[in-house]
CSV table of C-alpha atoms and ligand atoms in Angstrom, one decimal:
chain,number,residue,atom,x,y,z
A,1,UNK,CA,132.3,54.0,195.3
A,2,UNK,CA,131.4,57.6,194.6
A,3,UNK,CA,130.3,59.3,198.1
A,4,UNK,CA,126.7,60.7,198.1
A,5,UNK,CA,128.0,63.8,200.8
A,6,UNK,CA,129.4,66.6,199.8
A,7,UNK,CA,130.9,67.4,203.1
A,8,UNK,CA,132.9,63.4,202.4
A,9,UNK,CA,134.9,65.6,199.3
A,10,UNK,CA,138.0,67.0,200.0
A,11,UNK,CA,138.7,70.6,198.3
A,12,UNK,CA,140.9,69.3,195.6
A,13,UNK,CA,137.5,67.2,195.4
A,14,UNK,CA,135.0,70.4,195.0
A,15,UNK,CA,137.6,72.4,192.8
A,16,UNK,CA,137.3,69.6,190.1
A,17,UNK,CA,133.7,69.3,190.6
A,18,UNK,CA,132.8,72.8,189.8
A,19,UNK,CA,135.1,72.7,186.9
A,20,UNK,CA,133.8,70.0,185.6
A,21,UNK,CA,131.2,70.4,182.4
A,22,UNK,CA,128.7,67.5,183.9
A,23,UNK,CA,127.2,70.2,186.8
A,24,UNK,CA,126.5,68.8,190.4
A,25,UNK,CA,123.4,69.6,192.0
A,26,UNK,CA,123.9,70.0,195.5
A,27,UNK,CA,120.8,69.0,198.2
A,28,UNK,CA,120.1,70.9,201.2
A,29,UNK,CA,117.9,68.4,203.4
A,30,UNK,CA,115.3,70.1,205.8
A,31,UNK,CA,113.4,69.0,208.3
A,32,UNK,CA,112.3,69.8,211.5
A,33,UNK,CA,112.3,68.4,215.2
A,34,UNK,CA,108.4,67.7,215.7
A,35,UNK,CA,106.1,65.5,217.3
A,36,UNK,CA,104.3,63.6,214.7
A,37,UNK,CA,101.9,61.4,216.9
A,38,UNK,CA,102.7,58.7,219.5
A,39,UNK,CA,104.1,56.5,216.9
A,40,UNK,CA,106.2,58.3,214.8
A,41,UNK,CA,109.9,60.0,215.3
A,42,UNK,CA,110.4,63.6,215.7
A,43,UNK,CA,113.2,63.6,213.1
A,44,UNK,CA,110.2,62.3,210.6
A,45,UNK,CA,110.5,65.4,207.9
A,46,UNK,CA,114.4,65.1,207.7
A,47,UNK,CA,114.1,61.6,207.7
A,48,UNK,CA,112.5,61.9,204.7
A,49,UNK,CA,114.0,64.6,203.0
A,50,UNK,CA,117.2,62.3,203.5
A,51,UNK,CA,115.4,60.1,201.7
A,52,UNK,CA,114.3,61.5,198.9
A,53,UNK,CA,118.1,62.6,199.1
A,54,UNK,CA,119.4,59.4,198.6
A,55,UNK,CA,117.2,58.0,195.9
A,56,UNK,CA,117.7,60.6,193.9
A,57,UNK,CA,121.4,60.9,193.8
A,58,UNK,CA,121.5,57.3,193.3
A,59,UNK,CA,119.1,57.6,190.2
A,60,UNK,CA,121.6,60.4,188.8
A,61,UNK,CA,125.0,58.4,189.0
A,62,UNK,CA,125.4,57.5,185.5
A,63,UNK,CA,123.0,60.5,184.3
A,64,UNK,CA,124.6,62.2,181.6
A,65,UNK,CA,123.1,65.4,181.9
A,66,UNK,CA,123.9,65.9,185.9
A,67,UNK,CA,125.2,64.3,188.9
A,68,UNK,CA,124.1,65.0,192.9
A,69,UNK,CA,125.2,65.3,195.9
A,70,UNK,CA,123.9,66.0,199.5
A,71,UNK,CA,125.1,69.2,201.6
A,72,UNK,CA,124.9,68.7,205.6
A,73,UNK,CA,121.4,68.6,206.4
A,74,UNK,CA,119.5,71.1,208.3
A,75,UNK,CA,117.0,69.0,210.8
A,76,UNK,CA,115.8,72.0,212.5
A,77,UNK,CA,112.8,74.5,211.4
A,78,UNK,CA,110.2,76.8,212.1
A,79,UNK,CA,108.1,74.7,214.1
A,80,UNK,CA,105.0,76.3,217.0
A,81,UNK,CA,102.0,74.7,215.9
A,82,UNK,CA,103.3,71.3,218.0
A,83,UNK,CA,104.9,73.4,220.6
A,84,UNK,CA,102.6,72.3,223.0
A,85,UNK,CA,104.0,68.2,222.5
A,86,UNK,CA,106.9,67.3,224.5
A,87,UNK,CA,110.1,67.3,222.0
A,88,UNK,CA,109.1,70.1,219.7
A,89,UNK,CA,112.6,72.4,218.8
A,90,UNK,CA,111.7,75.4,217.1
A,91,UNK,CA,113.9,78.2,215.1
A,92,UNK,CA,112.7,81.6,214.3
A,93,UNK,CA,112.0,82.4,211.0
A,94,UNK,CA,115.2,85.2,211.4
A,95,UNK,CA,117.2,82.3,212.1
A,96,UNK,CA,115.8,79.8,209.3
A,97,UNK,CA,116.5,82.6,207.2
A,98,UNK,CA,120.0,83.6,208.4
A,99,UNK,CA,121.0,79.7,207.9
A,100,UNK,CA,119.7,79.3,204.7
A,101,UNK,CA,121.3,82.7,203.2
A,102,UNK,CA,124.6,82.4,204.1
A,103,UNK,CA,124.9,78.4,203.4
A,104,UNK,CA,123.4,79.0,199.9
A,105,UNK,CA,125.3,82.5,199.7
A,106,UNK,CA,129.0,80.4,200.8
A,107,UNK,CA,128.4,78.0,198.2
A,108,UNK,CA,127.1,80.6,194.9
A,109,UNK,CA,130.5,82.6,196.1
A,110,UNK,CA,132.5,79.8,195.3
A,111,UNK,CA,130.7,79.4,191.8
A,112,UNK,CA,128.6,76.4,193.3
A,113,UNK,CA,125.5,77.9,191.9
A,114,UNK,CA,123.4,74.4,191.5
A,115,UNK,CA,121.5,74.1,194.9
A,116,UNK,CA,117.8,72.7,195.3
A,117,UNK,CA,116.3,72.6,198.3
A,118,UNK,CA,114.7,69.2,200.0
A,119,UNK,CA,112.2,69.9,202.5
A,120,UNK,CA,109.4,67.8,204.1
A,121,UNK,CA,108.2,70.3,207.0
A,122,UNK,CA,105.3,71.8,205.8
A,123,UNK,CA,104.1,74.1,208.8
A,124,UNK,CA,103.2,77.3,206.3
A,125,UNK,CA,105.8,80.0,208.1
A,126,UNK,CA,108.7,77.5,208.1
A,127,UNK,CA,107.3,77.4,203.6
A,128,UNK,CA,107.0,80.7,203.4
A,129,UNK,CA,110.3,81.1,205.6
A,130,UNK,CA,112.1,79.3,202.8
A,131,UNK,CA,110.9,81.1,199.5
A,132,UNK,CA,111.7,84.9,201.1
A,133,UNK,CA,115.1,83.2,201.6
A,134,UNK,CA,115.5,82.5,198.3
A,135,UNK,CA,114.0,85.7,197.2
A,136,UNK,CA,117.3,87.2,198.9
A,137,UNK,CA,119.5,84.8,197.9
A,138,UNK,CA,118.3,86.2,194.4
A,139,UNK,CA,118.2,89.8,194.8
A,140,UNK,CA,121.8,89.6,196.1
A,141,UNK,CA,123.8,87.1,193.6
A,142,UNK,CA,121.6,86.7,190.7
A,143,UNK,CA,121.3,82.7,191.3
A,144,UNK,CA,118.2,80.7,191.2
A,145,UNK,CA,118.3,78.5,194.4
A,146,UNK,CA,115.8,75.4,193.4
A,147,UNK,CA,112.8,74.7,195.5
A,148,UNK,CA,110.1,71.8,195.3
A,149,UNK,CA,107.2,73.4,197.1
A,150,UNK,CA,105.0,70.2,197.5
A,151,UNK,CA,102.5,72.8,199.3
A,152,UNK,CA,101.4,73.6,195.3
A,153,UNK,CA,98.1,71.8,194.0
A,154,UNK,CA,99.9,70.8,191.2
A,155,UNK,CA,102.5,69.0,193.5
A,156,UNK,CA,99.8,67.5,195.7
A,157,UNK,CA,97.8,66.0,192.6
A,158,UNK,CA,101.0,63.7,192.2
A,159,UNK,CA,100.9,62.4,195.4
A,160,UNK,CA,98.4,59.9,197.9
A,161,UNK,CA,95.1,61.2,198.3
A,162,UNK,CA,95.7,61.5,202.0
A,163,UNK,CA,98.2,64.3,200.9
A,164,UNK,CA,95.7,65.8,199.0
A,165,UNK,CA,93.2,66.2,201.9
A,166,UNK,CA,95.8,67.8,203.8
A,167,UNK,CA,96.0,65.5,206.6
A,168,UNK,CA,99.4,65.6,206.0
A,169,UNK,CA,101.2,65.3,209.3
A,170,UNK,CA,102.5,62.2,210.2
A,171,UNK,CA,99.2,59.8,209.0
A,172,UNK,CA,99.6,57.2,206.3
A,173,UNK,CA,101.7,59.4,204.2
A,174,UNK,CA,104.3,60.0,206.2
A,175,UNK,CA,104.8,56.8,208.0
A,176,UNK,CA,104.7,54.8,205.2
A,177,UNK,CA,107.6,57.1,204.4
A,178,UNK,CA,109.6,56.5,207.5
A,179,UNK,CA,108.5,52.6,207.2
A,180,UNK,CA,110.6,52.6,203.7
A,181,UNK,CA,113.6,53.5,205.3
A,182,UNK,CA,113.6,53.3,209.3
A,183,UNK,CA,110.8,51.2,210.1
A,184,UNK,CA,112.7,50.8,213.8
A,185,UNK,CA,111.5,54.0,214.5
A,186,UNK,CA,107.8,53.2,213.9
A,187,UNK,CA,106.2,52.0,217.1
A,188,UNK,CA,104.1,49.9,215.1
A,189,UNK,CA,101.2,48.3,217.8
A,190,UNK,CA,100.7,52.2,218.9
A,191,UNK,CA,100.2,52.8,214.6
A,192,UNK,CA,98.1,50.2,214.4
A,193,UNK,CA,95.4,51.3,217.1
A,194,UNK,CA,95.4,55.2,216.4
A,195,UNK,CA,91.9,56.4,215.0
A,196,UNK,CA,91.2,58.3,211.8
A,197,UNK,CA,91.8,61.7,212.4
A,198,UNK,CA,90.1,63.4,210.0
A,199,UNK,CA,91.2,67.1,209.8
A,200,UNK,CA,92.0,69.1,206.6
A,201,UNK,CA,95.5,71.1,207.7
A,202,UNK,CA,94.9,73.5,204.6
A,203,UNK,CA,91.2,74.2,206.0
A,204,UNK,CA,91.8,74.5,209.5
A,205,UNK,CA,95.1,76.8,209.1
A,206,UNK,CA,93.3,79.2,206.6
A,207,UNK,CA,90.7,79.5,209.8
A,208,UNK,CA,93.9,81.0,211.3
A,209,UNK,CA,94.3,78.2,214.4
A,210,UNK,CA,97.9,78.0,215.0
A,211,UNK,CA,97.9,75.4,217.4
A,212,UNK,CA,97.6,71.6,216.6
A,213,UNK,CA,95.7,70.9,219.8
A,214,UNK,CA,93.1,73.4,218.7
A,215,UNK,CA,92.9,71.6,215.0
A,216,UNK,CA,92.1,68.4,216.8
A,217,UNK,CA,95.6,66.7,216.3
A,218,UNK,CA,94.9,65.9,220.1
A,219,UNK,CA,97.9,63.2,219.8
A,220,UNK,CA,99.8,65.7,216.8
A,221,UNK,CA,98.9,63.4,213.9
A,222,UNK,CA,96.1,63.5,211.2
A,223,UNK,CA,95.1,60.9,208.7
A,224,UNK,CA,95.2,57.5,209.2
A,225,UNK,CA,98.4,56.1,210.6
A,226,UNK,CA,97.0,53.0,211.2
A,227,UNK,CA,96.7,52.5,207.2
A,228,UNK,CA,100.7,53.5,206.5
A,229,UNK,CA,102.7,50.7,204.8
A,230,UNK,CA,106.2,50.7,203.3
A,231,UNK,CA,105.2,49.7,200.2
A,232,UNK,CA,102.6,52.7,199.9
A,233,UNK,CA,106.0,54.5,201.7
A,234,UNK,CA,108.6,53.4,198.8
A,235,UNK,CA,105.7,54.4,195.6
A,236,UNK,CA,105.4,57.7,197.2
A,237,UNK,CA,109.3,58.0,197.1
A,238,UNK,CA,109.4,57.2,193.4
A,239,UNK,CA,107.0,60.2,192.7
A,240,UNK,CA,109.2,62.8,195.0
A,241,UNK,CA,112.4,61.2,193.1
A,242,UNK,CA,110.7,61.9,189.3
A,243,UNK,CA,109.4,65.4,190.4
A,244,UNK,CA,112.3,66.4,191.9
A,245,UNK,CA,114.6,65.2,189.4
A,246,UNK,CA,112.4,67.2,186.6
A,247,UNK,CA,112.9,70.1,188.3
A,248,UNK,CA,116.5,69.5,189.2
A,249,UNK,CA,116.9,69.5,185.1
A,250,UNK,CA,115.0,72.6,184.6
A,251,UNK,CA,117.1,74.2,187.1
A,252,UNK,CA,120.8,73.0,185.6
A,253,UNK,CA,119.3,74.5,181.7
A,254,UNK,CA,118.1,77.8,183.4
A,255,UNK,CA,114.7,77.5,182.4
A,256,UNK,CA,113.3,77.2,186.2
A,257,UNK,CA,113.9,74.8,189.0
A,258,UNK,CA,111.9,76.4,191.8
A,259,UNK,CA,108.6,76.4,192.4
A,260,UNK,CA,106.3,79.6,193.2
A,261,UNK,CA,104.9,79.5,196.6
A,262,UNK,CA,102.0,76.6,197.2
A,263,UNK,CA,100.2,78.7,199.8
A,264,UNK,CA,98.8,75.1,201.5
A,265,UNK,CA,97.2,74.3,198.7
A,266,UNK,CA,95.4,77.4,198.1
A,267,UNK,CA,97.6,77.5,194.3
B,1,LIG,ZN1,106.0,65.9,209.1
């Protein structure tokens, strides 16, 4: 059985993988350590980046074009807008920043130069965080690191209607996608009685509130939990696994791979 972590290879292991004419994508999985309501973990955004991970290296075993595999994931981010919930961890944007430069920048030294991106926290800074990463990681090597910005219109219009409305933090969209995969961390009679929520993240945040308290995520969740399923939880994960695989090929032919910034919707 072929492992799905990079970090399982040995060297002799990576030498013959970047050698080899089939190219690897390599994964970076982020996430965040955030409340996302009474019922739902904090790992929630890396759980699902890990994932979307998963299913998509999977898809790409016999793919003739490119294989996959998934770095060491990064579970912390930028993360204030919950930071008055018990549990929140946050990073600074400096540090977000340092981690993702000099991870990417090891990798593209060592002529690993396929490397998307998986992320699934979408508080705007830790977004915006990411892309002026990359920006460096450009302006200093030259190499395109991929990025699937699901903050873009474009994106949203693929996914649940929920999504779309931007009440995007841990309501039926995301639970369903922890129900997929880890439905033991679902507290499922809490899910069941939480009330719609219904607050537009893209509307309040462009009001400038900062806070989730001050949205009206009084328990740090929006949307309708109470709705999530893993069905609904394992469609949604066929959609991120087609859109990030498209981009993953763009990215291996040069002709793209990363995605300009969303802006919460606003693009
Ligand atoms: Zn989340």
């Amino acid at each position: 059985m072929r492992p799905m972590e990079f970090a399982s290879l040995s060297w002799a292991q990576v030498d013959a993988m970047r050698r080899a004419e089939r190219p690897t994508v390599l994964l970076l999985p982020l996430g965040t350590v955030e409340p996302h309501g009474p019922h739902a973990p904090l790992s929630t955004d890396l759980l699902i980046s890990l994932g979307l991970c998963r299913r998509v290296i999977e898809r790409l075993r016999d793919d003739p074009e490119m294989g996959a595999l998934m770095l060491p994931p990064l579970g912390y981010g930028v993360t204030t807008y919950a930071s008055a919930f018990p549990g929140t961890i946050h990073i600074s944007e400096g540090t977000l920043r340092a981690l993702l430069v000099e991870i990417c920048g090891s990798l593209i030294r060592q002529g690993l130069r396929a490397i998307m991106i998986v992320n699934n926290h979408f508080e705007p800074e830790h977004v915006r965080t990411i892309h002026r990463s990359l920006d460096a990681i450009q302006a200093e090597t030259g190499v395109t690191v991929g990025f699937l910005d699901l903050t873009r219109r474009e994106r949203a219009a693929a996914l649940t209607e929920e999504f779309q409305r931007a009440e995007c933090h841990a309501g039926q969209y995301e639970t369903s996608l922890v129900l997929a995969d880890r439905p033991d961390l679902v507290d499922l009679a809490v899910m069941r009685a939480l009330p719609y929520v219904p607050v537009n993240l893209a509307e309040v945040i462009g009001r400038g509130l900062k806070d989730f308290k001050a949205m009206g995520l009084r328990e740090a969740y929006n949307g309708r939990p109470a709705d999530a399923t893993a069905a609904e939880g394992r469609e949604t994960y066929g959609r991120l696994t087609e859109m990030l695989i498209g981009l993953m090929r763009e990215l291996v032919r040069g002709t793209g791979g990363r995605d300009l910034p969303g802006s919460y919707a606003r693009v």
